[in-house]
Short mmCIF file of C-alpha atoms in Angstrom, two decimals:
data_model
loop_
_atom_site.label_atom_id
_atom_site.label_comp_id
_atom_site.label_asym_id
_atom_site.label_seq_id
_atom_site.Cartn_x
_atom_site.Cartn_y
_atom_site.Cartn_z
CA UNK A 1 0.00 0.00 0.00
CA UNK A 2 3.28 2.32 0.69
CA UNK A 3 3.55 2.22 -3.27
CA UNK A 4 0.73 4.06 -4.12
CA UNK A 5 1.59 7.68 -5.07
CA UNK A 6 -0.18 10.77 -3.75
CA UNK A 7 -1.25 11.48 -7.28
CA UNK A 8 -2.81 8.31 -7.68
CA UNK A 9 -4.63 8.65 -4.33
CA UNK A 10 -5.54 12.48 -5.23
CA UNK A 11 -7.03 10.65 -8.68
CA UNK A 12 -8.82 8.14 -6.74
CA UNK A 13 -10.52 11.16 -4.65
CA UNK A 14 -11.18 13.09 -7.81
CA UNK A 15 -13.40 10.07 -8.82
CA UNK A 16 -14.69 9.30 -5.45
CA UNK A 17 -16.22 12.74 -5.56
CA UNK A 18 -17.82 12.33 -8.78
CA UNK A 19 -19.13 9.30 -7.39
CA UNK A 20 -20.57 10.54 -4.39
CA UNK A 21 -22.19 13.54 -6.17
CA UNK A 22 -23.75 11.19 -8.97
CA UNK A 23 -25.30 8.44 -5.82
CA UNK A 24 -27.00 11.62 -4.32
CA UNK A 25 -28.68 12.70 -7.85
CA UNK A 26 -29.96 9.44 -8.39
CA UNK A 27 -31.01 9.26 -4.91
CA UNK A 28 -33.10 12.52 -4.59
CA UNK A 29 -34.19 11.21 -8.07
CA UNK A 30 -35.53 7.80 -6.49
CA UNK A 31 -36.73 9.39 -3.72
CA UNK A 32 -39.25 11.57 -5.62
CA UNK A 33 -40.19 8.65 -8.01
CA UNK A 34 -41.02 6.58 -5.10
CA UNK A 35 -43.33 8.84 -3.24
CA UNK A 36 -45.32 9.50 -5.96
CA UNK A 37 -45.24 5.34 -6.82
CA UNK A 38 -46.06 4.85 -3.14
CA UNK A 39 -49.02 7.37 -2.90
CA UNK A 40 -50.03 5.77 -6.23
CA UNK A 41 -50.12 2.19 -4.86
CA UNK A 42 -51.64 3.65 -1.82
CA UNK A 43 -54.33 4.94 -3.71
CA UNK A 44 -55.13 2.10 -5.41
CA UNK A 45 -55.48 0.16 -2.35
CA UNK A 46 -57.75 2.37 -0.56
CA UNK A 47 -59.84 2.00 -4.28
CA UNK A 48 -59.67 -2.29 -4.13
CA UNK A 49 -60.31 -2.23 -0.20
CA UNK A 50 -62.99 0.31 0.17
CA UNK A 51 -64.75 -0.55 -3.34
CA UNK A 52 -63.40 -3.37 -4.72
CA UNK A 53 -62.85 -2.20 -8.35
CA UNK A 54 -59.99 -1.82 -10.62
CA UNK A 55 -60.29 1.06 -13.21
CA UNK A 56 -57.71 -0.92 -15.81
CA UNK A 57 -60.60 -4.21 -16.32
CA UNK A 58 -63.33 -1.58 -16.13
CA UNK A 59 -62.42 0.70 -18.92
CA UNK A 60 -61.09 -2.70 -20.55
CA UNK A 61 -64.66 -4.04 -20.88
CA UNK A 62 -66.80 -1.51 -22.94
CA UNK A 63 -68.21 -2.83 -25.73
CA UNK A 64 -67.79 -1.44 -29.31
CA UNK A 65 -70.44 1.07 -30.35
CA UNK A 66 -72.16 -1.48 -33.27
CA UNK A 67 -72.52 -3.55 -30.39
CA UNK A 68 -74.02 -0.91 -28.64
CA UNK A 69 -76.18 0.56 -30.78
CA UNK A 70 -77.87 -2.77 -31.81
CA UNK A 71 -78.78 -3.32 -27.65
CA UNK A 72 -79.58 0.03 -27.47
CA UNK A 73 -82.34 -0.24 -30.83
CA UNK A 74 -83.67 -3.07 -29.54
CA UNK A 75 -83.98 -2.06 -25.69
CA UNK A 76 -85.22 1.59 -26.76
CA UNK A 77 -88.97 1.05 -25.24
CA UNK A 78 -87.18 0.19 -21.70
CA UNK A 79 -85.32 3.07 -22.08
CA UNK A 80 -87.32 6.18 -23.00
CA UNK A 81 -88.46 7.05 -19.44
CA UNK A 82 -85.08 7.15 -18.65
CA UNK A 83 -83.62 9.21 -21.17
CA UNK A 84 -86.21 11.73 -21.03
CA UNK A 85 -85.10 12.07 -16.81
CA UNK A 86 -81.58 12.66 -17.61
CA UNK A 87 -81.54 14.39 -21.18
CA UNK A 88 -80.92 17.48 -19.16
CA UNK A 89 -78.51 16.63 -17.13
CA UNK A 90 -76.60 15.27 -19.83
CA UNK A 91 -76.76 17.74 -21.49
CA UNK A 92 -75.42 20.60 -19.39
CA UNK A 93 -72.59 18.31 -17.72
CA UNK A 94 -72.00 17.94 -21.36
CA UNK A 95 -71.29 21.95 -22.11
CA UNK A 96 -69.05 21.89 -19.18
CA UNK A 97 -66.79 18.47 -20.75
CA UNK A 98 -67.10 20.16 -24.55
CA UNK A 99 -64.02 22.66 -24.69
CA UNK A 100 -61.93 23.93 -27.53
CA UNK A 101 -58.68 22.34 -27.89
CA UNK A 102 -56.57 25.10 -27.32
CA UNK A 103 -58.65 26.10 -24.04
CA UNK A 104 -58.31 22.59 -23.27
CA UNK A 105 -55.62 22.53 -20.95
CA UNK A 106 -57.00 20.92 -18.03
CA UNK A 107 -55.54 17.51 -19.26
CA UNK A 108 -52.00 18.64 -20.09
CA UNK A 109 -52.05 19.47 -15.91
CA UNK A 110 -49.75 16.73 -13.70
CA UNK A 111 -51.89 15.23 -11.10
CA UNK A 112 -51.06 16.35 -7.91
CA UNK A 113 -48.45 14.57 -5.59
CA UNK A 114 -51.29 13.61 -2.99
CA UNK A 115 -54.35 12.53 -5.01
CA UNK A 116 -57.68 14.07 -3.46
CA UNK A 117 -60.36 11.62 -3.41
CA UNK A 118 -62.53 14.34 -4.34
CA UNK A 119 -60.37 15.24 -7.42
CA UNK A 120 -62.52 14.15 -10.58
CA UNK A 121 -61.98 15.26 -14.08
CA UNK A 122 -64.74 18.03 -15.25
CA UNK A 123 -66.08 18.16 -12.54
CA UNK A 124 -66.56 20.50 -9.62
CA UNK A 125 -68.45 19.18 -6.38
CA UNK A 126 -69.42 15.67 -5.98
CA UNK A 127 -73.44 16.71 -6.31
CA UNK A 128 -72.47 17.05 -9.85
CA UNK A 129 -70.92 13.96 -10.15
CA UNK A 130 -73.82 12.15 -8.42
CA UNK A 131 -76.81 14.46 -10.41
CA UNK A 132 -75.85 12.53 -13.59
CA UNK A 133 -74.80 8.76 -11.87
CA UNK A 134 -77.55 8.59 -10.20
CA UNK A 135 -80.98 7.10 -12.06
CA UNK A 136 -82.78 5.92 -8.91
CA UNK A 137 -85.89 7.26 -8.44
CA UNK A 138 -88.54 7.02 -5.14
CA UNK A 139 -89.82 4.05 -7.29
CA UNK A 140 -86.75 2.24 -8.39
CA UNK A 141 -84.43 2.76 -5.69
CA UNK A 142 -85.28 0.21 -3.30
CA UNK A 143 -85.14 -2.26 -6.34
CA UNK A 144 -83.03 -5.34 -5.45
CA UNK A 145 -80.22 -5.39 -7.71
CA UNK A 146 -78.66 -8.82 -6.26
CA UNK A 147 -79.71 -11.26 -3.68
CA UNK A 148 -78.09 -14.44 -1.56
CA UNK A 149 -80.00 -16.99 -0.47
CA UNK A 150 -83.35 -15.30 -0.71
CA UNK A 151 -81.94 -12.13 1.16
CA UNK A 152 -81.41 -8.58 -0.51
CA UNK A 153 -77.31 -8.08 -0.61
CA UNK A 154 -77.41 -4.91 -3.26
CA UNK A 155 -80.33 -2.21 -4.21
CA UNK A 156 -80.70 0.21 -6.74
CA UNK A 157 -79.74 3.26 -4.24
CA UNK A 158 -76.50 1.40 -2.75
CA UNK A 159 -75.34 0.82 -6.40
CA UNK A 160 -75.75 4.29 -7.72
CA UNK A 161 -74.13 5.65 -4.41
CA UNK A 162 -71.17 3.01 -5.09
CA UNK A 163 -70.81 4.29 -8.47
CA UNK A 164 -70.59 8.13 -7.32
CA UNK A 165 -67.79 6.77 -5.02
CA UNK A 166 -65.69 5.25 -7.56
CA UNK A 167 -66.49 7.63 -9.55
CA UNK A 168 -64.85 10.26 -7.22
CA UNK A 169 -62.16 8.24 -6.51
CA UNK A 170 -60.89 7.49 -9.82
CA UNK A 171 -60.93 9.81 -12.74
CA UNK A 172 -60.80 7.77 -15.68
CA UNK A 173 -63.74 5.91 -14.06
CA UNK A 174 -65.49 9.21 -13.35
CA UNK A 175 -65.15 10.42 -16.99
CA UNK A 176 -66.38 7.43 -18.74
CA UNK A 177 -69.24 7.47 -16.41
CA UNK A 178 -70.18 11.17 -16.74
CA UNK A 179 -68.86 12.07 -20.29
CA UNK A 180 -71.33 11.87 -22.58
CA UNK A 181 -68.94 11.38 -25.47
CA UNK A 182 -67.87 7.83 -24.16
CA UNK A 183 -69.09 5.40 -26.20
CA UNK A 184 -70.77 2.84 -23.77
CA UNK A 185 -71.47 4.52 -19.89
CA UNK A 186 -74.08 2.07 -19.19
CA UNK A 187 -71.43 -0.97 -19.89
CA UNK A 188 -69.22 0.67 -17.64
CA UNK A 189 -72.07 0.68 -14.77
CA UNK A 190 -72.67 -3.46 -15.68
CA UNK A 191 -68.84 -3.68 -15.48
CA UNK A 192 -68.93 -2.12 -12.32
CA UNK A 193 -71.70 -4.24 -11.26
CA UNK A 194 -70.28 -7.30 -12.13
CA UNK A 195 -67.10 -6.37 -10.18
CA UNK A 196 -68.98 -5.43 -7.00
CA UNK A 197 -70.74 -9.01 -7.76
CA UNK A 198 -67.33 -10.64 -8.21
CA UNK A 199 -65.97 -9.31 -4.56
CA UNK A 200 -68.77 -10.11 -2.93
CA UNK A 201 -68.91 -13.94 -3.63
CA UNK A 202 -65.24 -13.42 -2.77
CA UNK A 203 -65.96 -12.10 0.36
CA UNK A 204 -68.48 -15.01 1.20
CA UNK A 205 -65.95 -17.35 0.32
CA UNK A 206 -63.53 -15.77 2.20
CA UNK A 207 -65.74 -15.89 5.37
CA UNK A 208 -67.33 -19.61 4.67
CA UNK A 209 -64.05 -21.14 4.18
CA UNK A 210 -62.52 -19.53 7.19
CA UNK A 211 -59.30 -18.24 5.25
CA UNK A 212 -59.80 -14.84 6.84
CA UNK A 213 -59.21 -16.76 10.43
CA UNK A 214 -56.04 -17.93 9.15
CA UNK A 215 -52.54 -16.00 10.61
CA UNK A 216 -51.45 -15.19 7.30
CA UNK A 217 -54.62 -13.43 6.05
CA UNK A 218 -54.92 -11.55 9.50
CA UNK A 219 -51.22 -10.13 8.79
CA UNK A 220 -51.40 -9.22 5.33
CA UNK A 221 -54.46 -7.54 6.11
CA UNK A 222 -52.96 -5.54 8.45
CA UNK A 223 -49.72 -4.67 6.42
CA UNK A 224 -52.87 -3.57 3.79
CA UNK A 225 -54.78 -1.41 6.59
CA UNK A 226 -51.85 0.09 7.74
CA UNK A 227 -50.66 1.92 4.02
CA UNK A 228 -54.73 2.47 3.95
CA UNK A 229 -53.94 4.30 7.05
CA UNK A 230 -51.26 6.00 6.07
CA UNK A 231 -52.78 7.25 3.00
CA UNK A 232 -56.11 8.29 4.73
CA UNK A 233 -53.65 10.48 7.59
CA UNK A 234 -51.68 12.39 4.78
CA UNK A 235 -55.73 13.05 2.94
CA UNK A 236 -56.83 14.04 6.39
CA UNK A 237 -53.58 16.16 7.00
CA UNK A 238 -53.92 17.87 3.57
CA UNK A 239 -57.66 18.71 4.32
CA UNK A 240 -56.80 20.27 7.26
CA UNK A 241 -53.91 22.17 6.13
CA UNK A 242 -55.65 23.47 3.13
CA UNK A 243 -52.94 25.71 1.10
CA UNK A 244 -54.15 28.47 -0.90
CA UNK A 245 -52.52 29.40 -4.40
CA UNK A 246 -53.36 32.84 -4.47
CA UNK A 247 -53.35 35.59 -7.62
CA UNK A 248 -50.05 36.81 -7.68
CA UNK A 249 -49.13 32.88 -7.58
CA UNK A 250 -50.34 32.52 -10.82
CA UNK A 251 -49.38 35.62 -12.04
CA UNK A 252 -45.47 34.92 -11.48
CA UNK A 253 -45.69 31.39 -12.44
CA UNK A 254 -47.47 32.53 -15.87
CA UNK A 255 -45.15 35.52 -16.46
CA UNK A 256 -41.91 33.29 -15.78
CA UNK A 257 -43.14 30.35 -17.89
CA UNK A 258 -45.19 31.27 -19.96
CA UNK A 259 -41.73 30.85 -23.07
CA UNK A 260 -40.92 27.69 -21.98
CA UNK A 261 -44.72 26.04 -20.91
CA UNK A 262 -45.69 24.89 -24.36
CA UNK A 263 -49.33 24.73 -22.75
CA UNK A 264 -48.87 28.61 -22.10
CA UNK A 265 -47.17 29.49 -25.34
CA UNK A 266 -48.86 29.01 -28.84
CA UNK A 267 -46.16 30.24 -31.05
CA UNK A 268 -42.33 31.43 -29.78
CA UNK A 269 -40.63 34.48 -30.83
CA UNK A 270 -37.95 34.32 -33.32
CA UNK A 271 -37.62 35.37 -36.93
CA UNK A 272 -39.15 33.97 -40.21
CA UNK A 273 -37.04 32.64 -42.68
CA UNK A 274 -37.17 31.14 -45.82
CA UNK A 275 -33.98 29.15 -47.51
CA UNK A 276 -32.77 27.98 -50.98
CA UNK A 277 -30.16 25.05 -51.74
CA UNK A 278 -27.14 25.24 -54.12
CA UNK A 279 -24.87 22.31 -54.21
CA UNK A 280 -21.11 22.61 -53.47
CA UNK A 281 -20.16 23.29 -57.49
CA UNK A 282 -22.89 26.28 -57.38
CA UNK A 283 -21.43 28.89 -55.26
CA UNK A 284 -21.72 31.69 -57.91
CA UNK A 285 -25.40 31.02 -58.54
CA UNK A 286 -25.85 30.89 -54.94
CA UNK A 287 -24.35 34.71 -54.78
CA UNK A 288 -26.53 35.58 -57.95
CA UNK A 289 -29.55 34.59 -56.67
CA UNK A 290 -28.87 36.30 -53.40
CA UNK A 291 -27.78 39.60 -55.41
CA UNK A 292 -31.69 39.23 -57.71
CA UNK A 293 -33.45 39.19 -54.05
CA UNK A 294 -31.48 42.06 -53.17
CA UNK A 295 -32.02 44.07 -55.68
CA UNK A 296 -35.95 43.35 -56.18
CA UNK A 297 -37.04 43.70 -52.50
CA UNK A 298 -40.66 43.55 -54.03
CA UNK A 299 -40.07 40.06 -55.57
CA UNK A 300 -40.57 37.06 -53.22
CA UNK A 301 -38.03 34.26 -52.96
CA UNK A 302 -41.21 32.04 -53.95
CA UNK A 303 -41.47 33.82 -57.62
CA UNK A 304 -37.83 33.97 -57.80
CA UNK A 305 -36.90 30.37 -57.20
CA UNK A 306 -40.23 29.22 -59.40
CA UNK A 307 -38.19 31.23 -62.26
CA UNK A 308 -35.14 29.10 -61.42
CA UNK A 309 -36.72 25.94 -61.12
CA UNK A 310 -35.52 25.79 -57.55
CA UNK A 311 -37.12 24.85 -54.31
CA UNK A 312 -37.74 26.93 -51.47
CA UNK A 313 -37.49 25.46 -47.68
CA UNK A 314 -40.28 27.35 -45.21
CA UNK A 315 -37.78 27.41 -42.31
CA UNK A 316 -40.74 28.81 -40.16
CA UNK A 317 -39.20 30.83 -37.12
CA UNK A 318 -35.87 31.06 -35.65
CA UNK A 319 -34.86 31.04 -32.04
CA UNK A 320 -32.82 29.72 -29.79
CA UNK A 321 -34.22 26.62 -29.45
CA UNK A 322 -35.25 25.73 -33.06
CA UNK A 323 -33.45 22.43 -33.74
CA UNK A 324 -34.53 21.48 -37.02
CA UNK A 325 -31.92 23.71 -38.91
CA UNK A 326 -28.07 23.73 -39.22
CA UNK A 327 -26.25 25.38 -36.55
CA UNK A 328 -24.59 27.58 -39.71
CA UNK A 329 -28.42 28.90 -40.43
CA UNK A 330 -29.52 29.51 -37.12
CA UNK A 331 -26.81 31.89 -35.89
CA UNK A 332 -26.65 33.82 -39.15
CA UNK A 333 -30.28 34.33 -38.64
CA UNK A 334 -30.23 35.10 -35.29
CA UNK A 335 -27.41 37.39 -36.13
CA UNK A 336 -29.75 39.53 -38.32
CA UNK A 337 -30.82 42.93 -36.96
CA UNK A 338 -32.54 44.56 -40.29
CA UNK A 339 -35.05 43.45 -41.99
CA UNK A 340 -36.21 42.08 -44.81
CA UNK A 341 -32.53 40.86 -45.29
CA UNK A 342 -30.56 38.04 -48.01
CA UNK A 343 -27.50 36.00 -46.79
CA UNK A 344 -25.45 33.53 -48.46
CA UNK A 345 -24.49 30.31 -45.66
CA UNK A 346 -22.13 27.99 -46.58
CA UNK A 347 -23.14 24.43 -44.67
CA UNK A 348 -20.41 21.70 -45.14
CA UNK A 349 -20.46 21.65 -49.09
CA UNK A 350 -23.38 23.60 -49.82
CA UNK A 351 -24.42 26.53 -49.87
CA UNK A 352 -27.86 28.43 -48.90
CA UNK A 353 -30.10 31.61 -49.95
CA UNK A 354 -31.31 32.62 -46.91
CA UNK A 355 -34.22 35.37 -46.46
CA UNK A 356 -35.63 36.60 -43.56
CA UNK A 357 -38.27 38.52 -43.41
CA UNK A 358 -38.29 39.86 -40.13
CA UNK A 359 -39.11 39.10 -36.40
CA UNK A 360 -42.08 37.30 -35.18
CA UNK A 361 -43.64 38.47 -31.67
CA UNK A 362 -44.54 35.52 -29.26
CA UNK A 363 -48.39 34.36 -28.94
CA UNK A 364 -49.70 32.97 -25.24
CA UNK A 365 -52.86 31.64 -23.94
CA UNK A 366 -54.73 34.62 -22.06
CA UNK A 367 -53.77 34.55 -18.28
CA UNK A 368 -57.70 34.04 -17.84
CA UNK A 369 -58.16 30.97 -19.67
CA UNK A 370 -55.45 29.50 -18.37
CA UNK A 371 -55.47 30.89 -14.42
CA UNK A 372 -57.96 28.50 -13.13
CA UNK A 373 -55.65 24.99 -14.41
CA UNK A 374 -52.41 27.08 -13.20
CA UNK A 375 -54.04 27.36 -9.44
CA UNK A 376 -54.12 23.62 -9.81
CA UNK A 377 -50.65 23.49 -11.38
CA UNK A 378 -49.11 25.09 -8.50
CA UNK A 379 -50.92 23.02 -5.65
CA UNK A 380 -48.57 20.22 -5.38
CA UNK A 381 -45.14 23.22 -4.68
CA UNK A 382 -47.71 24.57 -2.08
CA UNK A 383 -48.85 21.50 -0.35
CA UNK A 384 -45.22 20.64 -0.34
CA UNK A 385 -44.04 23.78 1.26
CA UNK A 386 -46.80 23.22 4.04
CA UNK A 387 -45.42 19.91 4.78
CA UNK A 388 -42.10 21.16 5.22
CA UNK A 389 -43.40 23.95 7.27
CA UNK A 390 -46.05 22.09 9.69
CA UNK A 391 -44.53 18.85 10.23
CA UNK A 392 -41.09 19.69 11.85
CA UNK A 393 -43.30 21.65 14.06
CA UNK A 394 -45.96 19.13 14.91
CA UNK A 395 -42.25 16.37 15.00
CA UNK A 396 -40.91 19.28 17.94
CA UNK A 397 -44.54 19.26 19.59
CA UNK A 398 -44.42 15.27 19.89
CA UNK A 399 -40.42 15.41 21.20
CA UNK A 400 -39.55 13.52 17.88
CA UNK A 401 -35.40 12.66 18.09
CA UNK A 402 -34.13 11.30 14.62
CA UNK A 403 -31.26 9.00 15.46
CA UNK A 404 -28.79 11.13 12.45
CA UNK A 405 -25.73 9.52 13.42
CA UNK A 406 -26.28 6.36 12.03
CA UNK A 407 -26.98 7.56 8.60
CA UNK A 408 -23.90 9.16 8.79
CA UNK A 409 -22.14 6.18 9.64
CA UNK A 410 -23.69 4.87 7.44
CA UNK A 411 -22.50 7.41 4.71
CA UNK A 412 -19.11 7.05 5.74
CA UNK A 413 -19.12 3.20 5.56
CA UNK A 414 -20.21 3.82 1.91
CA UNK A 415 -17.73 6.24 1.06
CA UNK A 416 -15.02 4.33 2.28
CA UNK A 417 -16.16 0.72 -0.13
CA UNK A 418 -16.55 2.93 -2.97
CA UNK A 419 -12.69 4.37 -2.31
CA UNK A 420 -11.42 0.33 -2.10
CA UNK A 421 -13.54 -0.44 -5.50
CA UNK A 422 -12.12 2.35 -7.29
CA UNK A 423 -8.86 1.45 -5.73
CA UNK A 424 -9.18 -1.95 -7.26
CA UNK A 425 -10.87 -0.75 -10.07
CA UNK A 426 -7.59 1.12 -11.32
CA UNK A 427 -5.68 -1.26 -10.21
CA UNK A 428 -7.10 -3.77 -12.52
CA UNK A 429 -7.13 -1.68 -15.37
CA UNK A 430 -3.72 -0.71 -15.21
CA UNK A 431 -3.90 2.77 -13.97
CA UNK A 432 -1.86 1.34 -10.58
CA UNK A 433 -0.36 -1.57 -11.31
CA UNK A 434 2.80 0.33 -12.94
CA UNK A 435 3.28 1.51 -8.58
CA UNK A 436 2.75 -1.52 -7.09
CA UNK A 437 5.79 -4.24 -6.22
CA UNK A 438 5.58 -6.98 -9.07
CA UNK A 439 5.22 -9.53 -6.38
CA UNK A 440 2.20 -7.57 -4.44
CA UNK A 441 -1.26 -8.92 -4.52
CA UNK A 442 -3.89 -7.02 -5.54
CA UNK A 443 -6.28 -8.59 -3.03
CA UNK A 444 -4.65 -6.70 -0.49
CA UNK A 445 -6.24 -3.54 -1.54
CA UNK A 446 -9.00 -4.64 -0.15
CA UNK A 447 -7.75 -4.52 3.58
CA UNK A 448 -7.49 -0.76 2.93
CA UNK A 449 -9.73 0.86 5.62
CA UNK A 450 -9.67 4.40 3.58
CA UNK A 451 -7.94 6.13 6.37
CA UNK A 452 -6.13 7.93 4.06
CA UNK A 453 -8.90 9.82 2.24
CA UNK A 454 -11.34 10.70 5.12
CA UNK A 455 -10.15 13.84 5.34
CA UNK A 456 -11.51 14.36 1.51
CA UNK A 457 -14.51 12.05 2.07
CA UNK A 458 -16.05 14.01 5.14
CA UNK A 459 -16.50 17.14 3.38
CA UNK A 460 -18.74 15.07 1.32
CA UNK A 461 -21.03 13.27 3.32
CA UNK A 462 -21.67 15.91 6.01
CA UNK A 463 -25.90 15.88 6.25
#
C-alpha cells in the first residue's frame, strides 16, 4: 500500500467525488419517483379495499359502439323514461366536458403529488358527479339489484351511491361514467356491477371457508390497513392544512413560464425565414440569386426560385431553441438585426439563400383561460411547502429525536467501499499496477480501511 503515489490517491478522490455527487442525484431522483409510486399504490389500495374495483378491467370491458347501438335499438322502449329524466342533465354536464382544444388545458395538468379523493376530471363538487350517476328514483331505488339466499345483498340506491364513489375516486372511471362522449357509460355501470358481484362472492368465500381466520390473512391484512392508514392520515392532513394558491401565484408562475410552458405558449418568438439550396459546385449562382433578391425587394423568394426551377425550404421561425436547422443557419439568422434581409451560408459543401423577413412576436394563452388549471398546477409546490413547514413543528410538539448519526455512519461506511472499489478498479485496469511491487497482490487492496482519504470524504457526506 506504501507504493501508491499521492497522485494516484488524489485521482482516486477526484473520482470518489464524482461518485458521491452522482449516488446523491440518483437518490433525490428515487426518492421523488417513489413517493409519488407509493401514494399511487396507496391509492389504489384504498380503491380495491374500500370498493373493490380496478379502473384498468373496467375501462377494458366496454363494448364497441355497433354492439351498442344494436342493444340500445332493440332495448329503446325500456329506455325512454329514462332518457327523457336525464336528457338534461346530460346535457349541461356535457357543455361543461365540450371545450376547444386550445382552451383545453386541463388535461395537459400533472396530477397532484397527494391525489384528493374528491379530485374528478370536469367536474366541480361531488353533487355534480352524483346528479348525472344517479338514475334511482322514489320508485326504483329500493329495487333489489342482487340477492343471496333469498336475502337482498345490493339495491338500486347502494349501487348508484357506489358508483358516485368510484367515480370520485378514480378519474378515468369518473369520466367514462359522466362524459357523454364515451361510447358505452351504461357498460361501464354493468362492469362495475359485475365487479362489485365478483368481490362479494369473494368475500363469502372468504368468510365460509374460514381463510380470513387464518394468521397469514390476518397479517397481510394488516400490512394492507396500515398503508390504507397512512394514505387516509396524509388526505386528512392535507384537508386540514388546506394551502391556498393565491393571484399573484399565478401571475409569477405565468409571467416566468409562460416561453418555456408549451401549454402557455402558442407560437415562440424568433424570426421567419425562408432558404434555398445550391450544391457545393454552385457557389456563384448561390451569390446571384442572393444579389436578384437584393435588388428586387418587391419580388418574393417564392417567384424567384419558381423562375429558377428551384425549391424553397419554409424554415418557419428562428430562435434559440429551433433544432430542425443547421447550426450555420440559425446563428446567421439570429445574427440579423434589419429586416427584410438576403445571406449567403455555406453548410459543409453547400451553400444556402437565406431570407428573412423579419421578427415574429410571441403568442400565449390569455392569463384568464389558463389561471384556473395554473391554481391547480401550483398546488402540489404549495402543499409541499406546508409539509415542510407544519410537520417539523408538529415532529418538535411530539419530542420527535431522529437517530442522524447512524446515517452518517452509514455514509461514511459507503464512502469508504466505494474508495477500495475504485482502488481496485484502477488497479485492474492498469492505472496502478505500474506503482505496485511486481510480487504484491492485488487482493490486499482490499484490507485498505480508507484512512487515508477521510479527510476528503467528510467534506462530502456531512448531512
Amino acid at each position: 500500500n506504501s507504493n501508491i503515489s499521492n497522485s494516484k490517491i488524489n485521482k482516486i478522490t477526484d473520482l470518489k467525488k464524482a461518485s458521491v455527487l452522482k449516488t446523491q442525484s440518483c437518490a433525490d431522483t428515487s426518492n421523488n419517483r417513489a413517493k409519488i409510486t407509493a401514494i399511487n399504490q396507496l391509492s389504489l389500495i384504498a380503491l380495491v379495499l374500500f370498493l373493490g374495483v380496478s379502473s384498468s378491467d373496467i375501462l377494458a370491458k366496454p363494448k364497441n359502439k355497433q354492439v351498442n347501438k344494436s342493444a340500445n335499438k332493440s332495448n329503446k322502449k325500456s329506455v325512454d323514461n329514462s332518457k327523457v329524466k336525464t336528457a338534461s342533465v346530460t346535457k349541461s354536464v356535457g357543455a361543461q366536458v365540450q371545450a376547444a382544444p386550445e382552451n383545453n388545458l386541463k388535461t395537459d395538468v400533472p396530477a397532484p403529488v397527494s391525489v384528493s379523493t374528491n379530485n374528478i376530471v370536469g367536474s366541480k363538487t361531488n353533487t355534480q358527479t352524483s346528479a348525472l350517476i344517479n338514475s334511482a328514483d322514489k320508485n326504483t331505488s329500493n329495487q333489489v339489484l342482487l340477492s343471496m339466499a333469498g336475502k337482498p345483498v345490493l339495491t338500486v340506491q347502494e349501487f348508484d351511491n357506489f358508483l358516485t364513489e368510484v367515480a370520485n375516486s378514480n378519474p378515468q372511471v369518473g369520466f367514462a361514467l359522466q362524459s357523454p362522449y364515451y361510447p358505452d357509460p351504461v357498460g361501464v355501470k354493468k362492469s362495475l356491477f359485475d365487479e362489485k358481484v365478483r368481490f362479494i362472492v369473494m368475500g363469502e368465500w372468504a368468510q365460509a371457508s374460514g381463510i380470513r381466520k387464518s394468521e397469514k390473512y390476518k397479517a397481510d391484512e394488516q400490512k394492507m390497513l396500515e398503508q390504507v392508514r397512512m394514505w387516509l392520515d396524509e388526505q386528512s392532513f392535507i384537508q386540514e392544512h388546506k394551502v391556498d394558491v393565491s393571484d399573484a401565484d399565478v401571475q409569477a408562475y405565468y409571467e416566468q413560464n409562460k416561453n418555456v410552458d408549451r401549454r402557455l405558449l402558442l407560437s415562440p418568438a424568433g424570426i421567419e425565414a425562408k432558404a434555398v439550396l445550391f450544391e457545393k459546385d454552385q457557389p456563384a449562382k448561390a451569390d446571384e440569386f442572393a444579389n436578384k433578391l437584393k435588388n428586387n425587394p418587391q419580388a418574393s423568394i417564392e417567384s424567384l426560385a419558381k423562375s429558377s426551377d428551384l425549391d424553397v425550404s419554409h424554415l418557419g421561425v428562428i430562435n434559440q431553441d429551433s433544432a430542425n436547422v443547421m447550426p450555420e443557419i440559425k446563428d446567421a439568422i439570429l445574427g440579423m438585426q434589419k429586416f427584410p434581409q438576403v445571406a449567403v451560408v455555406k453548410c459543409e459543401d453547400d451553400f444556402w439563400v437565406i431570407s428573412a423577413s423579419g421578427k415574429v412576436e410571441a403568442k400565449y394563452r390569455p392569463l384568464d383561460q389558463v389561471k384556473d388549471n395554473l391554481r391547480e398546477l401550483l398546488k402540489p409546490e404549495k402543499t409541499k411547502q406546508m409539509f415542510d413547514t407544519e410537520l417539523p413543528k408538529l415532529a418538535q410538539d411530539f419530542k420527535i429525536v431522529e437517530n442522524k448519526q447512524y446515517f452518517e455512519e452509514l455514509k461514511q461506511q459507503q464512502a469508504v467501499k466505494q474508495a477500495q472499489e475504485e482502488l481496485i478498479d484502477l488497479a485492474e485496469s492498469n492505472d496502478l499496477g505500474n506503482d505496485l511491487g511486481e510480487g504484491d497482490d492485488l487482493d490486499n487492496v482490499d484490507d485498505l480501511d480508507g484512512s487515508d482519504l477521510m479527510e476528503d470524504i467528510e467534506l462530502e457526506i456531512q448531512p
